[in-house]
Coordinates of C-alpha atoms and ligand atoms in Angstrom, one line a residue:
M30 CA 24.1 23.6 3.4
P31 CA 22.6 20.1 3.2
H32 CA 21.5 19.0 -0.3
F33 CA 18.4 17.2 -1.3
F34 CA 18.1 15.7 -4.8
I35 CA 14.7 14.3 -5.7
T36 CA 13.5 12.8 -9.0
T37 CA 10.1 11.4 -10.1
A38 CA 9.5 8.8 -12.8
I39 CA 9.5 10.4 -16.2
D40 CA 6.0 10.2 -17.8
Y41 CA 5.4 8.4 -21.0
T42 CA 4.5 10.8 -23.8
N43 CA 2.3 8.2 -25.5
A44 CA -0.5 9.2 -23.2
A45 CA -2.1 12.3 -21.8
P46 CA -1.4 13.4 -18.2
H47 CA -3.3 11.3 -15.7
I48 CA -4.3 11.7 -12.1
G49 CA -1.6 9.2 -11.1
H50 CA 1.1 11.3 -12.8
A51 CA -0.3 14.4 -11.0
Y52 CA -0.2 12.6 -7.6
E53 CA 3.4 11.6 -8.0
K54 CA 4.4 15.1 -9.1
V55 CA 2.6 16.7 -6.1
L56 CA 4.1 14.2 -3.7
A57 CA 7.6 14.9 -4.9
D58 CA 6.9 18.7 -5.0
V59 CA 5.7 18.6 -1.3
L60 CA 8.9 16.8 -0.3
A61 CA 11.0 19.3 -2.3
R62 CA 9.2 22.2 -0.7
Y63 CA 9.5 20.6 2.8
H64 CA 13.3 20.3 2.3
R65 CA 13.6 23.9 1.1
L66 CA 11.6 24.9 4.2
K67 CA 14.2 23.1 6.3
G68 CA 16.9 25.1 4.6
D69 CA 18.2 22.3 2.3
D70 CA 19.5 23.2 -1.2
V71 CA 17.0 21.2 -3.3
F72 CA 17.4 20.0 -6.9
F73 CA 14.1 18.6 -8.2
L74 CA 14.2 16.7 -11.5
T75 CA 11.3 15.4 -13.5
G76 CA 10.4 15.0 -17.2
V77 CA 9.2 12.9 -20.0
D78 CA 10.0 9.5 -21.5
Q79 CA 9.7 10.3 -25.2
H80 CA 11.0 7.3 -27.2
G81 CA 9.6 3.9 -28.1
Q82 CA 7.3 1.8 -30.1
K83 CA 4.0 3.3 -28.9
V84 CA 5.1 6.8 -29.7
Q85 CA 6.2 5.8 -33.1
Q86 CA 2.9 4.1 -33.8
S87 CA 0.8 6.9 -32.4
A88 CA 2.7 9.5 -34.4
E89 CA 2.3 7.3 -37.6
K90 CA -1.5 7.1 -36.9
Q91 CA -1.7 10.9 -36.7
G92 CA 0.5 11.3 -39.7
V93 CA 3.1 13.4 -37.9
A94 CA 6.8 13.0 -37.1
P95 CA 7.4 11.4 -33.7
Q96 CA 9.2 14.5 -32.5
E97 CA 6.2 16.6 -33.4
F98 CA 4.0 14.2 -31.6
V99 CA 6.0 14.1 -28.4
D100 CA 6.5 17.9 -28.4
G101 CA 2.7 18.3 -28.4
L102 CA 2.2 16.0 -25.5
T103 CA 5.2 17.3 -23.6
A104 CA 3.7 20.8 -23.8
K105 CA 0.6 19.4 -22.0
F106 CA 2.6 18.0 -19.2
V107 CA 4.6 21.2 -18.7
A108 CA 1.4 23.3 -18.7
L109 CA -0.2 21.0 -16.1
W110 CA 2.9 21.0 -13.8
D111 CA 2.8 24.8 -14.0
K112 CA -0.8 24.9 -13.1
L113 CA -0.2 22.6 -10.1
D114 CA 2.8 24.7 -8.9
I115 CA 5.2 21.8 -9.3
S116 CA 8.5 23.4 -8.4
Y117 CA 11.0 21.3 -10.4
N118 CA 14.2 23.2 -11.1
R119 CA 13.7 25.2 -14.3
P120 CA 15.0 24.9 -16.9
D121 CA 17.7 22.3 -15.9
G122 CA 15.5 20.0 -13.9
W123 CA 13.4 19.0 -16.9
A124 CA 14.5 15.6 -18.3
A125 CA 13.3 15.1 -21.9
T126 CA 14.8 11.9 -23.3
T127 CA 15.1 13.4 -26.9
D128 CA 17.4 16.1 -25.5
A129 CA 20.9 15.9 -27.1
R130 CA 22.5 16.0 -23.6
H131 CA 20.6 12.8 -22.7
K132 CA 21.3 11.0 -25.9
D133 CA 25.1 11.7 -25.6
C134 CA 25.0 10.4 -22.0
V135 CA 23.2 7.2 -23.0
R136 CA 25.7 6.6 -25.8
A137 CA 28.7 7.3 -23.6
I138 CA 27.4 4.7 -21.1
L139 CA 26.7 2.1 -23.8
T140 CA 30.2 2.7 -25.2
R141 CA 31.8 2.3 -21.8
L142 CA 29.8 -0.7 -20.7
N143 CA 30.5 -2.4 -24.0
A144 CA 34.2 -1.7 -23.8
E145 CA 34.2 -3.2 -20.2
G146 CA 32.4 -6.4 -21.3
H147 CA 29.0 -5.7 -19.7
I148 CA 27.2 -6.0 -23.0
Y149 CA 27.2 -8.7 -25.6
K150 CA 25.3 -9.5 -28.8
A151 CA 23.4 -12.8 -29.1
K152 CA 20.8 -14.5 -31.3
R153 CA 17.7 -15.6 -29.5
D154 CA 14.6 -17.2 -30.8
G155 CA 11.2 -17.4 -29.2
Y156 CA 7.5 -16.5 -29.4
Y157 CA 7.0 -12.9 -30.2
S158 CA 3.8 -10.8 -29.9
V159 CA 3.5 -8.5 -32.9
R160 CA 1.0 -6.3 -31.1
Q161 CA 2.9 -5.8 -27.9
E162 CA 6.3 -5.9 -29.6
Q163 CA 7.8 -8.2 -27.1
F164 CA 9.1 -11.7 -26.7
L165 CA 6.8 -14.0 -24.6
T166 CA 7.8 -16.6 -22.1
D167 CA 5.9 -19.4 -20.5
K168 CA 4.8 -17.0 -17.8
E169 CA 2.6 -15.3 -20.5
R170 CA 0.8 -18.6 -21.4
G171 CA -2.8 -19.0 -20.1
E172 CA -4.0 -22.0 -18.2
D173 CA -4.7 -23.8 -21.5
G174 CA -1.0 -23.4 -22.4
E175 CA -1.9 -20.9 -25.2
F176 CA -1.0 -17.2 -25.4
G177 CA -4.2 -15.2 -24.8
P178 CA -5.9 -12.8 -27.2
E179 CA -4.3 -9.8 -25.5
W180 CA -1.1 -10.7 -27.3
G181 CA -2.6 -10.5 -30.8
E182 CA -0.7 -12.4 -33.4
V183 CA 2.1 -14.5 -31.9
V184 CA 4.9 -15.7 -34.2
F185 CA 8.1 -17.7 -33.7
I186 CA 11.1 -15.5 -34.6
E187 CA 14.8 -15.5 -34.4
E188 CA 16.5 -12.2 -33.7
E189 CA 19.9 -10.8 -32.9
N190 CA 20.1 -8.2 -30.1
Y191 CA 22.4 -6.7 -27.5
Y192 CA 22.2 -8.0 -23.9
F193 CA 23.3 -6.4 -20.6
R194 CA 24.8 -8.8 -18.0
L195 CA 22.4 -8.8 -15.1
A196 CA 22.2 -12.1 -13.2
E197 CA 25.9 -12.1 -12.2
H198 CA 25.2 -9.2 -9.9
K199 CA 22.4 -10.9 -8.1
Q200 CA 24.2 -11.5 -4.8
W201 CA 25.5 -8.0 -4.7
L202 CA 22.0 -6.7 -5.1
L203 CA 20.6 -9.0 -2.4
D204 CA 23.4 -7.8 0.0
L205 CA 22.5 -4.2 -0.8
I206 CA 18.8 -4.8 -0.1
D207 CA 19.7 -6.5 3.2
R208 CA 22.1 -4.0 4.3
R209 CA 20.4 -0.7 3.4
A210 CA 17.2 -0.2 5.3
D211 CA 16.7 3.1 3.5
F212 CA 16.9 1.5 0.0
V213 CA 13.1 1.0 -0.4
T214 CA 10.2 2.7 1.4
P215 CA 7.8 1.4 2.5
E216 CA 9.4 -1.5 4.2
F217 CA 7.0 -4.1 2.8
R218 CA 8.2 -3.3 -0.7
R219 CA 11.8 -4.0 0.3
G220 CA 10.6 -7.6 1.0
E221 CA 8.8 -7.8 -2.3
L222 CA 11.9 -6.6 -4.1
R223 CA 14.1 -9.1 -2.3
N224 CA 11.8 -12.0 -3.3
A225 CA 12.0 -10.9 -6.9
V226 CA 15.8 -10.6 -6.9
E227 CA 16.0 -14.1 -5.5
K228 CA 14.4 -15.3 -8.7
L229 CA 16.6 -13.3 -11.0
T230 CA 18.0 -15.2 -13.9
G231 CA 19.2 -14.3 -17.4
D232 CA 20.3 -11.0 -18.8
L233 CA 18.5 -7.9 -20.1
C234 CA 17.8 -7.4 -23.7
I235 CA 18.6 -3.7 -24.3
S236 CA 18.2 -3.2 -28.0
R237 CA 15.7 -3.4 -30.8
P238 CA 16.7 -3.7 -34.5
K239 CA 16.1 -0.4 -36.3
S240 CA 13.9 -2.3 -38.8
R241 CA 11.3 -2.7 -36.1
L242 CA 11.9 0.4 -34.0
S243 CA 13.4 3.5 -35.4
W244 CA 12.3 6.0 -32.7
G245 CA 15.0 5.5 -30.2
I246 CA 18.6 6.3 -29.4
E247 CA 21.0 4.7 -31.8
F248 CA 23.7 2.4 -30.5
P249 CA 27.1 4.2 -30.7
F250 CA 28.8 1.0 -32.0
D251 CA 26.1 -0.4 -34.2
P252 CA 23.8 1.9 -36.2
D253 CA 21.4 -1.0 -37.0
F254 CA 20.1 -0.9 -33.4
V255 CA 18.4 1.5 -30.9
T256 CA 18.3 1.2 -27.1
Y257 CA 15.2 -0.2 -25.7
V258 CA 13.1 1.5 -23.0
W259 CA 14.9 1.2 -19.7
F260 CA 18.5 1.7 -20.9
D261 CA 17.3 5.0 -22.3
A262 CA 14.7 6.1 -19.7
L263 CA 16.6 5.3 -16.4
V264 CA 19.7 7.1 -17.5
N265 CA 17.8 10.4 -17.3
Y266 CA 18.6 10.4 -13.6
I267 CA 22.2 10.9 -14.3
S268 CA 22.2 12.6 -17.7
F269 CA 20.3 15.6 -16.2
A270 CA 21.9 15.5 -12.7
P271 CA 23.8 18.7 -12.1
G272 CA 27.5 18.3 -12.4
F273 CA 27.4 14.9 -14.2
D274 CA 30.1 14.7 -16.8
L275 CA 30.5 12.2 -19.5
D276 CA 34.0 11.2 -18.3
F277 CA 32.2 9.9 -15.2
N278 CA 34.3 12.0 -13.0
P279 CA 32.3 12.5 -9.7
E280 CA 34.5 15.4 -8.7
A281 CA 33.8 17.3 -11.9
K282 CA 32.1 20.7 -11.6
P283 CA 31.1 21.9 -15.0
S284 CA 30.9 25.7 -15.3
S285 CA 27.1 25.6 -15.6
A286 CA 26.6 23.7 -12.4
A287 CA 27.5 25.1 -9.0
L288 CA 27.7 21.7 -7.4
R289 CA 29.9 18.7 -7.9
F290 CA 27.9 15.6 -9.0
K291 CA 29.2 13.9 -5.9
D292 CA 27.7 16.5 -3.6
L293 CA 24.2 15.9 -4.8
W294 CA 24.1 12.2 -5.6
P295 CA 22.3 10.0 -4.8
P296 CA 18.8 11.4 -5.3
L297 CA 15.6 10.1 -3.8
H298 CA 13.6 8.5 -6.6
V299 CA 9.9 8.8 -6.3
I300 CA 8.2 6.1 -8.3
G301 CA 5.0 4.1 -8.5
K302 CA 4.7 0.5 -7.4
D303 CA 4.5 -0.8 -11.0
I304 CA 8.0 0.3 -11.9
M305 CA 9.9 -0.9 -8.9
I306 CA 10.3 -4.5 -10.1
P307 CA 12.2 -4.9 -12.3
A308 CA 13.2 -1.4 -13.6
H309 CA 14.1 0.7 -10.6
G310 CA 14.8 -2.1 -8.1
V311 CA 16.8 -4.5 -10.3
Y312 CA 18.0 -3.0 -13.7
W313 CA 18.9 0.4 -12.4
P314 CA 21.0 -0.5 -9.4
I315 CA 22.9 -3.1 -11.5
M316 CA 23.4 -0.6 -14.4
L317 CA 24.8 1.9 -11.9
K318 CA 27.1 -0.7 -10.4
A319 CA 28.4 -1.6 -13.9
I320 CA 29.0 2.1 -14.5
G321 CA 31.1 2.3 -11.3
F322 CA 28.7 3.4 -8.5
T323 CA 29.2 1.8 -5.1
A324 CA 26.3 0.2 -3.1
D325 CA 26.0 3.2 -0.9
E326 CA 25.6 5.4 -4.0
I327 CA 22.5 3.5 -5.3
P328 CA 19.5 5.8 -5.0
P329 CA 16.8 5.1 -2.4
L330 CA 13.3 4.5 -3.8
L331 CA 10.2 6.0 -2.4
V332 CA 7.5 3.7 -3.9
H333 CA 4.0 5.1 -3.8
G334 CA 0.7 3.3 -4.3
W335 CA -1.9 3.8 -7.0
W336 CA -5.1 5.8 -7.2
N337 CA -7.9 3.5 -8.3
I338 CA -11.6 3.9 -9.1
A339 CA -13.8 1.9 -6.8
G340 CA -10.9 -0.5 -6.2
A341 CA -10.2 -1.0 -9.9
K342 CA -7.4 0.2 -12.1
M343 CA -8.1 3.3 -14.1
S344 CA -7.7 2.6 -17.8
K345 CA -8.4 4.2 -21.1
S346 CA -10.4 1.2 -22.3
L347 CA -12.7 1.4 -19.2
G348 CA -13.0 5.1 -19.8
N349 CA -12.5 5.9 -16.1
V350 CA -9.3 7.8 -16.2
V351 CA -9.4 10.9 -14.1
D352 CA -8.1 14.1 -15.8
P353 CA -6.1 16.2 -13.3
D354 CA -6.3 19.2 -15.7
A355 CA -10.1 19.4 -15.6
L356 CA -10.1 19.0 -11.8
A357 CA -7.5 21.8 -11.3
D358 CA -9.6 24.1 -13.5
K359 CA -12.8 23.2 -11.7
Y360 CA -11.6 23.3 -8.1
G361 CA -8.2 25.0 -8.2
A362 CA -4.7 23.7 -7.8
E363 CA -4.7 23.9 -4.0
A364 CA -7.9 21.9 -3.6
L365 CA -6.5 19.1 -5.8
R366 CA -3.1 19.2 -4.1
Y367 CA -4.7 19.0 -0.7
Y368 CA -6.9 16.1 -1.7
L369 CA -4.1 14.1 -3.3
M370 CA -1.9 14.6 -0.2
S371 CA -4.6 14.0 2.5
D372 CA -6.7 11.1 1.3
I373 CA -4.0 8.5 0.7
A374 CA -1.3 7.0 2.9
T375 CA 2.0 7.2 1.1
G376 CA 2.9 3.8 -0.1
K377 CA -0.6 2.4 -0.1
D378 CA -3.3 2.5 -2.8
A379 CA -6.4 4.7 -2.5
D380 CA -9.7 5.2 -4.3
F381 CA -10.1 8.4 -6.1
S382 CA -13.4 10.2 -5.5
E383 CA -14.4 13.6 -6.6
E384 CA -17.0 13.7 -3.8
R385 CA -14.3 13.1 -1.3
L386 CA -12.2 15.9 -2.8
V387 CA -15.1 18.3 -2.3
Q388 CA -15.9 17.0 1.2
R389 CA -12.3 17.3 2.4
Y390 CA -11.9 20.7 1.0
N391 CA -15.1 22.0 2.5
S392 CA -14.6 20.4 5.9
D393 CA -10.8 20.8 6.4
L394 CA -10.0 23.9 4.5
A395 CA -13.2 26.0 4.1
N396 CA -14.9 25.2 7.5
S397 CA -11.9 24.6 9.7
L398 CA -8.8 26.5 8.6
G399 CA -10.5 29.1 6.4
N400 CA -13.1 29.9 9.0
L401 CA -10.5 30.2 11.8
L402 CA -8.5 32.7 9.7
N403 CA -11.6 34.7 9.0
R404 CA -13.0 34.7 12.5
T405 CA -9.6 35.5 14.0
L406 CA -9.0 38.5 11.8
S407 CA -12.6 39.7 12.0
M408 CA -12.5 39.6 15.8
A409 CA -9.1 41.3 16.0
A410 CA -10.3 44.0 13.6
K411 CA -13.6 44.5 15.5
Y412 CA -12.3 44.5 19.1
R413 CA -8.7 45.7 18.7
E414 CA -8.4 47.4 15.3
G415 CA -6.2 44.4 14.3
A416 CA -3.5 45.1 17.0
L417 CA -2.2 42.1 19.0
R418 CA -1.2 42.2 22.6
N419 CA 0.9 39.3 23.9
A420 CA -0.2 39.8 27.5
P421 CA 0.6 37.5 30.4
F422 CA -2.2 35.9 32.4
E423 CA -2.8 33.3 35.1
S424 CA -1.0 30.0 34.7
W425 CA -2.1 26.6 35.9
G426 CA -0.5 23.2 35.7
I427 CA -3.4 21.0 35.2
Y428 CA -5.2 18.0 33.6
L429 CA -8.8 18.8 32.8
P430 CA -11.2 16.5 31.0
A431 CA -13.1 19.6 30.0
V432 CA -10.2 20.6 27.9
E433 CA -11.0 17.7 25.6
K434 CA -13.5 20.0 23.9
L435 CA -10.6 21.6 22.1
L436 CA -9.8 18.4 20.3
P437 CA -12.4 15.7 20.7
G438 CA -10.9 12.4 21.5
H439 CA -7.6 13.8 22.9
Q440 CA -6.7 13.8 26.6
F441 CA -4.5 16.7 27.7
Y442 CA -2.1 16.5 30.6
G443 CA 0.5 18.8 31.9
E444 CA 1.3 22.4 32.1
F445 CA -0.7 25.1 30.3
Q446 CA -2.0 28.5 30.8
A447 CA -5.7 29.0 31.4
F448 CA -8.1 31.3 33.1
D449 CA -11.2 30.9 35.1
L450 CA -14.3 32.7 33.8
G451 CA -16.8 32.4 36.5
G452 CA -16.3 28.7 36.9
K453 CA -15.6 28.0 33.2
V454 CA -12.0 27.1 32.5
V455 CA -10.6 28.6 29.3
P456 CA -7.5 26.6 28.4
V457 CA -5.8 29.2 26.2
G458 CA -2.3 27.8 26.6
Q459 CA -3.4 24.4 25.5
V460 CA -3.7 25.7 21.9
R461 CA 0.0 26.6 22.1
N462 CA 0.8 23.0 23.3
V463 CA -1.1 21.5 20.4
V464 CA 0.7 23.8 17.9
N465 CA 4.1 23.2 19.4
G466 CA 3.4 19.5 19.4
A467 CA 2.5 19.5 15.7
A468 CA 5.6 21.6 14.8
K469 CA 7.7 19.2 16.7
T470 CA 6.3 15.9 15.3
Y471 CA 6.0 17.3 11.8
S472 CA 9.6 16.6 10.7
Q473 CA 9.9 13.5 12.8
V474 CA 11.1 10.2 11.4
N475 CA 9.8 7.4 13.7
E476 CA 9.5 3.7 13.6
T477 CA 5.9 3.7 12.5
G478 CA 7.0 5.8 9.6
H479 CA 5.1 8.9 10.5
Y480 CA 5.3 12.5 9.4
M481 CA 7.1 14.5 6.7
G482 CA 10.6 13.1 7.5
S483 CA 9.2 9.6 6.7
F484 CA 7.2 10.9 3.7
Q485 CA 3.9 10.4 5.5
V486 CA 2.5 13.7 4.3
Q487 CA -1.1 12.8 5.3
I488 CA -0.2 12.4 9.0
A489 CA 1.8 15.6 9.1
L490 CA -1.2 17.3 7.5
S491 CA -3.7 16.0 9.9
A492 CA -1.5 17.1 12.8
V493 CA -1.5 20.6 11.3
L494 CA -5.3 20.5 10.7
E495 CA -5.7 19.5 14.4
C496 CA -4.2 22.9 15.3
A497 CA -7.0 24.6 13.5
T498 CA -9.6 22.4 15.2
A499 CA -8.1 23.2 18.6
C500 CA -8.1 26.9 17.8
N501 CA -11.8 26.8 16.7
G502 CA -12.5 24.9 20.0
L503 CA -10.8 27.7 21.9
I504 CA -13.0 30.3 20.2
E505 CA -16.1 28.3 21.2
I506 CA -15.0 28.0 24.9
A507 CA -13.6 31.5 25.3
A508 CA -16.4 33.2 23.4
P509 CA -14.4 36.4 22.6
W510 CA -17.6 38.3 21.8
Q511 CA -18.5 37.9 25.5
L512 CA -15.1 38.9 26.8
A513 CA -15.3 42.0 24.6
K514 CA -18.3 43.2 26.5
D515 CA -16.5 43.4 29.8
P516 CA -13.5 45.8 30.1
A517 CA -12.2 43.7 33.1
Q518 CA -11.6 40.8 30.6
A519 CA -9.4 42.9 28.3
E520 CA -6.2 41.0 28.9
R521 CA -7.9 37.7 28.5
L522 CA -9.3 38.7 25.2
D523 CA -5.9 39.8 24.1
A524 CA -4.4 36.5 25.1
V525 CA -7.1 34.6 23.1
L526 CA -6.6 36.7 20.0
Y527 CA -2.8 36.4 20.3
H528 CA -3.0 32.6 20.6
L529 CA -5.2 32.4 17.5
A530 CA -3.1 34.6 15.3
E531 CA 0.2 33.0 16.4
S532 CA -1.2 29.6 15.8
L533 CA -2.2 30.7 12.3
R534 CA 1.3 31.9 11.6
I535 CA 2.7 28.5 12.5
I536 CA 0.0 26.6 10.7
A537 CA 0.8 28.6 7.5
I538 CA 4.5 27.6 7.8
L539 CA 3.7 23.9 8.3
I540 CA 1.1 23.8 5.6
S541 CA 3.2 25.6 3.0
P542 CA 4.7 22.5 1.3
V543 CA 1.3 21.2 0.5
L544 CA -0.6 24.6 0.0
P545 CA 2.0 27.2 -1.0
R546 CA -0.6 29.6 -2.2
A547 CA -2.8 29.3 0.9
A548 CA 0.3 29.8 3.1
A549 CA 1.1 33.0 1.2
G550 CA -2.5 34.1 1.6
I551 CA -2.5 33.5 5.4
F552 CA 0.8 35.4 5.7
A553 CA -0.6 38.3 3.7
Q554 CA -3.7 38.5 5.9
L555 CA -1.6 38.2 9.0
N556 CA 0.3 41.2 7.5
W557 CA 3.5 39.2 8.1
D558 CA 5.6 39.2 5.0
K559 CA 8.9 37.9 6.3
P560 CA 10.6 35.0 4.5
F561 CA 10.2 31.9 6.7
R562 CA 11.8 28.6 7.4
L563 CA 10.7 25.5 9.4
E564 CA 12.7 26.8 12.4
D565 CA 10.4 29.8 12.5
A566 CA 7.5 27.5 13.4
T567 CA 8.3 28.1 17.1
W568 CA 5.9 30.0 19.4
G569 CA 6.2 33.7 19.9
G570 CA 7.1 35.0 16.4
L571 CA 4.4 37.6 16.2
P572 CA 5.6 40.5 18.3
D573 CA 3.5 42.4 20.9
G574 CA 1.8 45.2 19.1
H575 CA 1.7 43.5 15.7
V576 CA -1.2 44.7 13.5
L577 CA -3.1 42.1 11.5
G578 CA -4.4 42.7 8.0
T579 CA -8.0 42.6 6.8
P580 CA -9.8 39.3 6.4
T581 CA -10.7 37.9 3.0
P582 CA -12.1 34.4 2.4
L583 CA -9.2 32.1 1.6
F584 CA -11.1 28.9 0.9
P585 CA -14.6 29.7 -0.3
R586 CA -16.8 26.7 0.1
I587 CA -17.3 24.5 -3.0
E588 CA -21.0 24.5 -3.8
I589 CA -20.9 23.2 -7.4
A590 CA -21.9 19.8 -8.5
P591 CA -19.1 17.3 -9.1
L592 CA -18.0 16.5 -12.6
A593 CA -20.3 14.0 -14.3
Ligands
MSP624 N1 8.1 6.2 -18.4 C1 8.0 5.2 -17.3 C2 9.0 5.7 -16.2 C3 10.4 5.8 -16.6 S1 11.3 6.5 -15.2 C4 12.9 6.2 -15.7 C5 6.6 5.2 -16.8 N2 5.8 6.2 -17.2 S2 4.2 6.3 -16.9 O1 3.7 7.5 -17.5 O2 3.6 5.0 -17.2 O3 4.1 6.4 -15.3 C6 4.7 7.5 -14.7 C7 4.5 7.4 -13.2 O4 3.1 7.6 -12.9 C8 4.9 6.0 -12.6 O5 5.6 6.2 -11.4 C9 3.6 5.4 -12.3 O6 3.6 4.5 -11.2 C10 2.7 6.6 -12.0 N3 1.3 6.3 -12.2 C11 0.6 5.9 -13.3 N4 -0.7 5.6 -13.0 C12 -0.8 5.7 -11.6 C13 -2.0 5.7 -10.8 N5 -3.2 5.4 -11.1 N6 -1.8 6.1 -9.5 C14 -0.6 6.6 -9.0 N7 0.5 6.7 -9.8 C15 0.5 6.0 -11.1 O7 6.3 4.3 -16.1

């Protein structure tokens, strides 16, 4: 069985969950569910980045121990991911950096890299921002040559720290970027990363003296220091990977994990654009290389864009941060998931708008898909007591401009089944073509980066929603309520009802990674409770004589006013 290992950036526990965090989690969840649908054995890892200066300071301010502080925030993240149906592997797929397993792994890596000469200690001096707890370089100077007010008090200090050798691997990394087209998605980010690596100089400071930062992982060979940010956080991807053992044996298969590490690695890392350079695109590949990973074992990066507000960054100081928890409570998890997946192109930025969330839900889910389900089941109940007949009828090979009514803007060519109703052509079979076409392109990986296989969830979704539009178009053209009045049209009415119900079955399969609850709801109403896979999204699954369930509104319209 093919394996799919997916991780997302671990969220900082110095801040509450944010719509950007929710987006990343939903995107990764959709990809994980899509791979499960394909039959892959998925391991989905996510978690929280719990150490660091900001946590230490926030905890101090609240007068609580740092662990207590992060535990409180971690609980909020966990509760939100539950609410949003984020299907990370539980409990093993939760990476919390204060976990003993993680600390042991970070220490083992530091010990090994130190023994092999990748780490050295050096004294450096420079300008240091007390507020931001970092050394400043000339890049941080303003046009007047001074450090701006955002840095607070700036002092000149001299400090000893540990450094990880970075720059000597520059050519190796450039070669990797050039050779591996899959390394960074979208493609334009690969170019950005290459440019950044071209400029790489110097080594990476990986420690902080304990006198300044105590809330971190202590160096195994020097108790006066803790690791600093990335050498701790990035390691989560291996410390929580199933089968990873501290002797770095890729063949190892610890008793608790069914898989060898080597069977699963490398994962797809889903990260935001802000942490590609330098963390995931420079530090991490080089860290892995130093640990002993080959260029082909360096994890590919799916780099998503950001949700903004009217083109501007969301920030606490502007008070415009969107709270995913409140939105999920107000509109439901599925409405939020649908919006986050349909209103952004993976890799690009988008503007968050609550009005758009409501509009998209009402037009795509309530009016189009929900209505289709309701009309189909109501008509089947009314005219056929729910029973479907997969009856044959006349077949034409045809191109008809009139058929465009099914999907405005589309031109249909080729073979499809239709019938003539007193001069009106009813293109029943065209619905089947639209649905089969959507199922076929859904998984596709193509040059323009379309569809699920290329992470373009919004395009896959719109192909699925077009099926609902085509079905609603068929209802308008065929007018089943008229067919039902004439016993001579019985077979045609059966054909229309079958096409609608069968389309809904396939739509439910294709939409299930994004809307798992709605998919289950459609299946329940279709009275079709069989487990399903992507390969079941082929025409003809509902057997002749199948009896549909009773209609219940699946996506009630949202009539409430948006949040203030
Ligand atoms: N802790 C680090 C990651 C360490 S991974 C080894 C971190 N945490 S974060 O909480 O700041 O961000 C977590 C993820 O959320 C990042 O991938 C980041 O890009 C994403 N987002 C934060 N704000 C965002 C938006 N406004 N929009 C979309 N995603 C953004 O970075």
